[in-house]
């Protein structure tokens, strides 16, 4: 990860955090869980903290297996990295809206949206990979996310026109933040560049599908500026999207104004980068736009 030494605050903290496990999170599902949810969760797990930024997030002791409990099976909560819950927080979906989750499987963010709007609205959960739709469908069913309909398009050609109040582009990425997949090695240059081309097309299509004044959130779980700031800069230059700031009560870094030979601009500081040492979670990059 030496490639990123110049952009990561607290390099030693970052390296150390990369060698530990992220804290497990149980994200309470508001459409399934009852008022005594916390009491029930305590019976199975050691809840170590409830962070102030999101009342539904419960940080659990690392020794537990939060995906193996009756409460999880019943859909009372969803196991998610805390960082992965940030894009939907930034998107701030509202009841009654029509929302597109363009790259949705296995459904962490789709089910978070459904829980947030308490099933009052329409969520189109799309994914290009048919096989991955199985886990998306299963998760939507388990969590009682009845407002969700799944589709199987390549997001670049998602049909229709300006129709959505909000669009989430949680893009396929090189996953440099994935401890298990990457052991924290940067992706190959060719991979970063070809993903960047795909991501630019997805975000442009997402912008086309958005109503005027609608909100689009773009996110990845990678550190590569080619897949983050470069994609956002492309969207600013080629669509009607404008960046908005993201308010979040969690440690983070601002998006980059430049990296190596690339200049992205001061505006990119409105986007956010989160690294494992910030709150012992995964890598996430989030940009919020309004059309
Ligand atoms: C980062 S994952 C999404 C994770 C998901 N949003 C969640 O929170 O659980 C990216 C997804 O994009 C899908 N994908 C890849 N290329 C795509 C494309 N061209 N159009 C739509 N989806 C695509 C992959 O199958 C994968 O499921």
CSV table of C-alpha atoms and ligand atoms in Angstrom, one decimal:
chain,number,residue,atom,x,y,z
A,1,UNK,CA,0.0,0.0,0.0
A,2,UNK,CA,3.1,2.3,-0.2
A,3,UNK,CA,1.5,3.8,-3.2
A,4,UNK,CA,-0.9,5.6,-0.9
A,5,UNK,CA,1.5,6.6,1.9
A,6,UNK,CA,1.3,10.3,0.9
A,7,UNK,CA,-2.5,10.5,1.1
A,8,UNK,CA,-3.3,8.5,4.2
A,9,UNK,CA,-3.4,10.3,7.5
A,10,UNK,CA,-1.7,8.3,10.3
A,11,UNK,CA,0.2,5.8,8.1
A,12,UNK,CA,1.3,3.7,11.1
A,13,UNK,CA,-2.3,3.6,12.5
A,14,UNK,CA,-3.5,2.6,9.1
A,15,UNK,CA,-1.0,-0.3,8.8
A,16,UNK,CA,-1.8,-1.5,12.3
A,17,UNK,CA,-5.6,-1.4,11.6
A,18,UNK,CA,-5.1,-3.4,8.4
A,19,UNK,CA,-3.8,-6.3,10.4
A,20,UNK,CA,-6.8,-6.5,12.7
A,21,UNK,CA,-10.4,-7.6,12.1
A,22,UNK,CA,-13.0,-4.9,11.5
A,23,UNK,CA,-15.6,-4.6,14.3
A,24,UNK,CA,-18.7,-6.6,13.6
A,25,UNK,CA,-21.9,-4.6,13.2
A,26,UNK,CA,-25.5,-5.6,13.7
A,27,UNK,CA,-27.6,-3.0,11.8
A,28,UNK,CA,-31.1,-3.0,13.3
A,29,UNK,CA,-33.8,-3.7,10.8
A,30,UNK,CA,-36.7,-1.3,11.7
A,31,UNK,CA,-39.3,-3.2,9.6
A,32,UNK,CA,-38.8,-6.5,11.4
A,33,UNK,CA,-37.4,-5.9,14.9
A,34,UNK,CA,-39.5,-5.2,18.0
A,35,UNK,CA,-39.1,-2.6,20.7
A,36,UNK,CA,-37.2,-5.0,22.9
A,37,UNK,CA,-34.6,-5.5,20.1
A,38,UNK,CA,-31.6,-4.4,22.2
A,39,UNK,CA,-32.6,-6.7,25.1
A,40,UNK,CA,-32.8,-9.7,22.7
A,41,UNK,CA,-29.5,-8.7,21.0
A,42,UNK,CA,-27.8,-8.6,24.4
A,43,UNK,CA,-28.9,-12.2,25.1
A,44,UNK,CA,-26.8,-13.4,22.2
A,45,UNK,CA,-24.0,-10.9,21.9
A,46,UNK,CA,-21.7,-8.5,23.7
A,47,UNK,CA,-22.7,-5.1,22.4
A,48,UNK,CA,-19.7,-3.0,22.9
A,49,UNK,CA,-20.9,0.4,21.6
A,50,UNK,CA,-23.8,2.2,19.9
A,51,UNK,CA,-22.2,5.0,17.9
A,52,UNK,CA,-24.0,8.4,17.9
A,53,UNK,CA,-24.1,8.9,14.1
A,54,UNK,CA,-26.7,6.1,13.5
A,55,UNK,CA,-29.1,4.8,16.1
A,56,UNK,CA,-29.5,1.4,14.2
A,57,UNK,CA,-25.8,0.5,14.4
A,58,UNK,CA,-24.6,-1.8,17.2
A,59,UNK,CA,-20.9,-2.6,17.4
A,60,UNK,CA,-20.4,-6.1,18.6
A,61,UNK,CA,-17.5,-7.9,20.2
A,62,UNK,CA,-15.2,-9.5,17.6
A,63,UNK,CA,-15.4,-13.0,18.9
A,64,UNK,CA,-19.0,-13.4,18.0
A,65,UNK,CA,-20.5,-14.7,14.7
A,66,UNK,CA,-23.3,-12.3,14.2
A,67,UNK,CA,-24.6,-14.1,11.1
A,68,UNK,CA,-25.4,-17.2,13.1
A,69,UNK,CA,-28.3,-16.4,15.4
A,70,UNK,CA,-32.1,-16.8,15.3
A,71,UNK,CA,-32.4,-13.0,15.5
A,72,UNK,CA,-30.4,-12.7,12.3
A,73,UNK,CA,-32.2,-15.5,10.6
A,74,UNK,CA,-35.5,-13.7,11.4
A,75,UNK,CA,-34.2,-10.6,9.8
A,76,UNK,CA,-34.2,-8.4,12.9
A,77,UNK,CA,-30.7,-7.2,11.9
A,78,UNK,CA,-28.3,-7.2,9.0
A,79,UNK,CA,-24.6,-7.8,9.4
A,80,UNK,CA,-22.6,-5.1,7.7
A,81,UNK,CA,-19.3,-3.3,8.0
A,82,UNK,CA,-20.0,0.1,9.6
A,83,UNK,CA,-18.3,1.9,6.8
A,84,UNK,CA,-20.7,0.2,4.3
A,85,UNK,CA,-23.6,1.9,6.0
A,86,UNK,CA,-22.3,5.4,5.2
A,87,UNK,CA,-23.5,5.7,1.5
A,88,UNK,CA,-27.2,5.3,2.5
A,89,UNK,CA,-26.7,7.7,5.4
A,90,UNK,CA,-25.4,10.2,2.9
A,91,UNK,CA,-28.2,9.5,0.4
A,92,UNK,CA,-30.8,10.1,3.2
A,93,UNK,CA,-33.7,8.3,1.5
A,94,UNK,CA,-37.2,9.6,2.3
A,95,UNK,CA,-40.6,7.8,2.6
A,96,UNK,CA,-42.6,7.9,-0.6
A,97,UNK,CA,-39.6,8.1,-2.9
A,98,UNK,CA,-38.6,6.0,-5.9
A,99,UNK,CA,-35.1,4.9,-5.5
A,100,UNK,CA,-32.7,3.0,-7.8
A,101,UNK,CA,-29.9,0.9,-6.2
A,102,UNK,CA,-27.9,0.3,-9.5
A,103,UNK,CA,-25.4,-2.3,-8.3
A,104,UNK,CA,-27.3,-3.9,-5.4
A,105,UNK,CA,-26.2,-7.5,-4.7
A,106,UNK,CA,-26.1,-8.9,-2.1
A,107,UNK,CA,-28.4,-6.2,-0.7
A,108,UNK,CA,-26.7,-4.6,2.3
A,109,UNK,CA,-27.6,-1.1,1.2
A,110,UNK,CA,-30.9,-2.1,-0.5
A,111,UNK,CA,-32.2,-3.5,2.8
A,112,UNK,CA,-30.8,-0.5,4.7
A,113,UNK,CA,-32.8,1.8,2.4
A,114,UNK,CA,-36.0,-0.3,2.9
A,115,UNK,CA,-35.5,-0.2,6.7
A,116,UNK,CA,-34.8,3.5,6.6
A,117,UNK,CA,-38.0,4.3,4.7
A,118,UNK,CA,-39.9,1.5,6.5
A,119,UNK,CA,-41.0,0.1,3.2
A,120,UNK,CA,-42.9,3.2,2.3
A,121,UNK,CA,-41.7,3.8,-1.2
A,122,UNK,CA,-40.3,1.9,-4.2
A,123,UNK,CA,-36.7,0.5,-4.3
A,124,UNK,CA,-35.5,-1.0,-7.5
A,125,UNK,CA,-32.5,-3.2,-6.7
A,126,UNK,CA,-30.6,-3.9,-9.8
A,127,UNK,CA,-27.5,-6.0,-10.4
A,128,UNK,CA,-25.9,-7.2,-13.7
A,129,UNK,CA,-24.8,-10.6,-12.3
A,130,UNK,CA,-27.8,-12.9,-12.3
A,131,UNK,CA,-26.3,-15.3,-9.9
A,132,UNK,CA,-25.7,-12.6,-7.3
A,133,UNK,CA,-29.4,-11.7,-7.5
A,134,UNK,CA,-30.1,-14.9,-5.5
A,135,UNK,CA,-28.5,-13.5,-2.4
A,136,UNK,CA,-30.1,-10.1,-2.9
A,137,UNK,CA,-33.6,-11.7,-3.2
A,138,UNK,CA,-32.9,-13.9,-0.1
A,139,UNK,CA,-31.8,-10.9,1.9
A,140,UNK,CA,-34.7,-8.8,0.8
A,141,UNK,CA,-37.1,-11.7,1.8
A,142,UNK,CA,-35.4,-12.4,5.1
A,143,UNK,CA,-35.5,-8.7,6.1
A,144,UNK,CA,-39.1,-8.2,5.0
A,145,UNK,CA,-38.1,-5.5,2.5
A,146,UNK,CA,-41.4,-5.6,0.7
A,147,UNK,CA,-40.8,-2.3,-1.1
A,148,UNK,CA,-37.9,-3.9,-3.1
A,149,UNK,CA,-38.2,-5.2,-6.7
A,150,UNK,CA,-35.1,-6.7,-8.3
A,151,UNK,CA,-34.0,-6.2,-11.9
A,152,UNK,CA,-31.1,-7.7,-13.9
A,153,UNK,CA,-29.7,-5.1,-16.2
A,154,UNK,CA,-26.2,-3.9,-16.9
A,155,UNK,CA,-26.4,-0.5,-15.1
A,156,UNK,CA,-24.9,1.2,-18.1
A,157,UNK,CA,-28.0,0.4,-20.1
A,158,UNK,CA,-30.6,0.5,-17.3
A,159,UNK,CA,-33.9,1.4,-19.2
A,160,UNK,CA,-36.1,4.4,-18.7
A,161,UNK,CA,-35.6,8.1,-18.3
A,162,UNK,CA,-35.5,10.7,-15.6
A,163,UNK,CA,-37.7,8.9,-13.0
A,164,UNK,CA,-35.8,8.4,-9.7
A,165,UNK,CA,-35.7,10.7,-6.7
A,166,UNK,CA,-32.5,9.0,-5.6
A,167,UNK,CA,-29.9,6.8,-7.2
A,168,UNK,CA,-27.2,4.8,-5.5
A,169,UNK,CA,-24.2,3.7,-7.5
A,170,UNK,CA,-22.3,1.4,-5.2
A,171,UNK,CA,-19.9,0.6,-7.9
A,172,UNK,CA,-18.0,-2.7,-8.7
A,173,UNK,CA,-14.5,-1.8,-7.7
A,174,UNK,CA,-11.0,-3.2,-7.1
A,175,UNK,CA,-11.8,-3.6,-3.4
A,176,UNK,CA,-8.4,-2.4,-2.1
A,177,UNK,CA,-10.0,-2.1,1.3
A,178,UNK,CA,-11.1,-5.7,1.5
A,179,UNK,CA,-8.8,-7.3,4.0
A,180,UNK,CA,-9.6,-10.9,3.0
A,181,UNK,CA,-9.6,-10.4,-0.7
A,182,UNK,CA,-6.6,-8.2,-1.2
A,183,UNK,CA,-4.5,-8.6,2.0
A,184,UNK,CA,-4.1,-4.9,1.5
A,185,UNK,CA,-2.2,-4.9,-1.7
A,186,UNK,CA,-3.1,-2.2,-4.4
A,187,UNK,CA,-4.9,-3.5,-7.5
A,188,UNK,CA,-3.0,-3.8,-10.8
A,189,UNK,CA,-3.0,-0.6,-12.9
A,190,UNK,CA,-5.0,-2.3,-15.8
A,191,UNK,CA,-7.7,-3.4,-13.4
A,192,UNK,CA,-8.0,0.1,-11.8
A,193,UNK,CA,-8.2,1.7,-15.2
A,194,UNK,CA,-10.8,-0.7,-16.7
A,195,UNK,CA,-13.0,-0.4,-13.6
A,196,UNK,CA,-12.7,3.3,-13.8
A,197,UNK,CA,-14.1,3.3,-17.4
A,198,UNK,CA,-17.0,1.1,-16.3
A,199,UNK,CA,-17.7,3.3,-13.2
A,200,UNK,CA,-17.8,6.5,-15.3
A,201,UNK,CA,-20.4,4.9,-17.5
A,202,UNK,CA,-22.5,3.8,-14.5
A,203,UNK,CA,-22.5,7.2,-12.9
A,204,UNK,CA,-23.4,8.9,-16.1
A,205,UNK,CA,-26.3,6.6,-16.6
A,206,UNK,CA,-27.3,7.1,-13.0
A,207,UNK,CA,-27.4,10.8,-13.5
A,208,UNK,CA,-29.6,10.5,-16.6
A,209,UNK,CA,-32.1,8.4,-14.6
A,210,UNK,CA,-32.4,11.0,-11.8
A,211,UNK,CA,-35.2,13.7,-11.7
A,212,UNK,CA,-34.2,17.3,-11.4
A,213,UNK,CA,-33.1,18.1,-7.8
A,214,UNK,CA,-32.7,14.4,-7.2
A,215,UNK,CA,-29.7,13.0,-5.2
A,216,UNK,CA,-27.1,10.5,-6.5
A,217,UNK,CA,-24.6,8.9,-4.2
A,218,UNK,CA,-21.5,7.2,-5.6
A,219,UNK,CA,-19.4,4.9,-3.5
A,220,UNK,CA,-16.6,2.3,-3.6
A,221,UNK,CA,-14.7,0.3,-1.1
A,222,UNK,CA,-11.3,1.0,-2.7
A,223,UNK,CA,-8.5,3.5,-2.1
A,224,UNK,CA,-7.6,4.0,-5.8
A,225,UNK,CA,-8.2,7.6,-6.9
A,226,UNK,CA,-8.8,6.4,-10.5
A,227,UNK,CA,-12.0,4.7,-9.2
A,228,UNK,CA,-13.0,7.5,-6.9
A,229,UNK,CA,-12.0,11.2,-7.5
A,230,UNK,CA,-11.4,10.6,-11.2
A,231,UNK,CA,-14.9,9.1,-11.7
A,232,UNK,CA,-16.4,12.0,-9.7
A,233,UNK,CA,-14.5,14.6,-11.8
A,234,UNK,CA,-15.8,12.8,-15.0
A,235,UNK,CA,-19.4,13.1,-13.7
A,236,UNK,CA,-19.0,16.8,-12.9
A,237,UNK,CA,-17.7,17.5,-16.4
A,238,UNK,CA,-20.2,15.3,-18.3
A,239,UNK,CA,-23.5,15.4,-16.4
A,240,UNK,CA,-25.8,17.9,-14.6
A,241,UNK,CA,-24.6,16.6,-11.2
A,242,UNK,CA,-23.2,19.0,-8.6
A,243,UNK,CA,-21.3,17.9,-5.5
A,244,UNK,CA,-22.8,18.4,-2.0
A,245,UNK,CA,-21.0,18.1,1.3
A,246,UNK,CA,-21.6,15.0,3.5
A,247,UNK,CA,-22.3,15.5,7.2
A,248,UNK,CA,-21.1,12.6,9.3
A,249,UNK,CA,-20.0,12.4,13.0
A,250,UNK,CA,-17.2,9.9,12.4
A,251,UNK,CA,-13.5,10.4,11.7
A,252,UNK,CA,-12.7,10.7,8.0
A,253,UNK,CA,-10.5,12.3,5.4
A,254,UNK,CA,-11.5,14.6,2.6
A,255,UNK,CA,-11.4,13.5,-1.0
A,256,UNK,CA,-8.3,14.3,-2.9
A,257,UNK,CA,-7.6,17.5,-4.9
A,258,UNK,CA,-4.8,15.7,-6.7
A,259,UNK,CA,-2.8,12.5,-6.9
A,260,UNK,CA,0.4,11.8,-8.7
A,261,UNK,CA,0.0,13.6,-12.1
A,262,UNK,CA,-3.8,13.9,-11.9
A,263,UNK,CA,-5.6,17.1,-10.8
A,264,UNK,CA,-9.1,16.7,-9.6
A,265,UNK,CA,-9.9,20.1,-8.1
A,266,UNK,CA,-10.7,21.7,-4.8
A,267,UNK,CA,-14.4,20.8,-5.2
A,268,UNK,CA,-13.5,17.1,-4.6
A,269,UNK,CA,-12.8,17.9,-0.9
A,270,UNK,CA,-16.6,17.6,-0.5
A,271,UNK,CA,-16.3,13.9,-1.0
A,272,UNK,CA,-15.1,11.7,1.9
A,273,UNK,CA,-12.6,8.9,2.4
A,274,UNK,CA,-12.6,6.5,5.4
A,275,UNK,CA,-9.8,4.2,6.3
A,276,UNK,CA,-9.7,1.2,8.7
A,277,UNK,CA,-7.9,3.1,11.4
A,278,UNK,CA,-10.6,5.8,11.5
A,279,UNK,CA,-13.1,3.7,13.4
A,280,UNK,CA,-11.9,0.1,13.0
A,281,UNK,CA,-14.0,-0.6,9.9
A,282,UNK,CA,-13.4,-1.0,6.2
A,283,UNK,CA,-12.3,1.4,3.4
A,284,UNK,CA,-15.1,3.5,1.9
A,285,UNK,CA,-15.2,6.4,-0.5
A,286,UNK,CA,-18.5,8.4,-0.8
A,287,UNK,CA,-19.5,11.3,-3.0
A,288,UNK,CA,-23.0,12.9,-2.8
A,289,UNK,CA,-24.4,14.9,-5.8
A,290,UNK,CA,-27.6,16.8,-6.6
A,291,UNK,CA,-28.9,17.2,-10.1
B,1,LIG,C1,-19.8,-3.4,-4.5
B,1,LIG,S1,-20.9,-4.6,-5.0
B,1,LIG,C2,-22.4,-4.0,-4.5
B,1,LIG,C3,-22.7,-4.3,-3.0
B,1,LIG,C4,-24.1,-3.9,-2.6
B,1,LIG,N1,-24.4,-2.5,-3.0
B,1,LIG,C5,-24.3,-4.1,-1.1
B,1,LIG,O1,-24.3,-3.1,-0.4
B,1,LIG,O2,-24.5,-5.2,-0.7
B,1,LIG,C6,-21.0,-4.3,-6.7
B,1,LIG,C7,-22.0,-5.0,-7.5
B,1,LIG,O3,-22.0,-4.5,-8.9
B,1,LIG,C8,-22.4,-5.5,-9.7
B,1,LIG,N2,-22.1,-5.1,-11.1
B,1,LIG,C9,-20.9,-5.3,-11.7
B,1,LIG,N3,-21.0,-4.7,-13.0
B,1,LIG,C10,-22.2,-4.1,-13.1
B,1,LIG,C11,-22.9,-3.4,-14.1
B,1,LIG,N4,-22.3,-3.1,-15.3
B,1,LIG,N5,-24.2,-3.0,-13.9
B,1,LIG,C12,-24.8,-3.3,-12.7
B,1,LIG,N6,-24.2,-4.0,-11.7
B,1,LIG,C13,-22.9,-4.4,-11.9
B,1,LIG,C14,-21.7,-6.8,-9.2
B,1,LIG,O4,-22.4,-7.9,-9.6
B,1,LIG,C15,-21.8,-6.5,-7.7
B,1,LIG,O5,-22.9,-7.2,-7.1
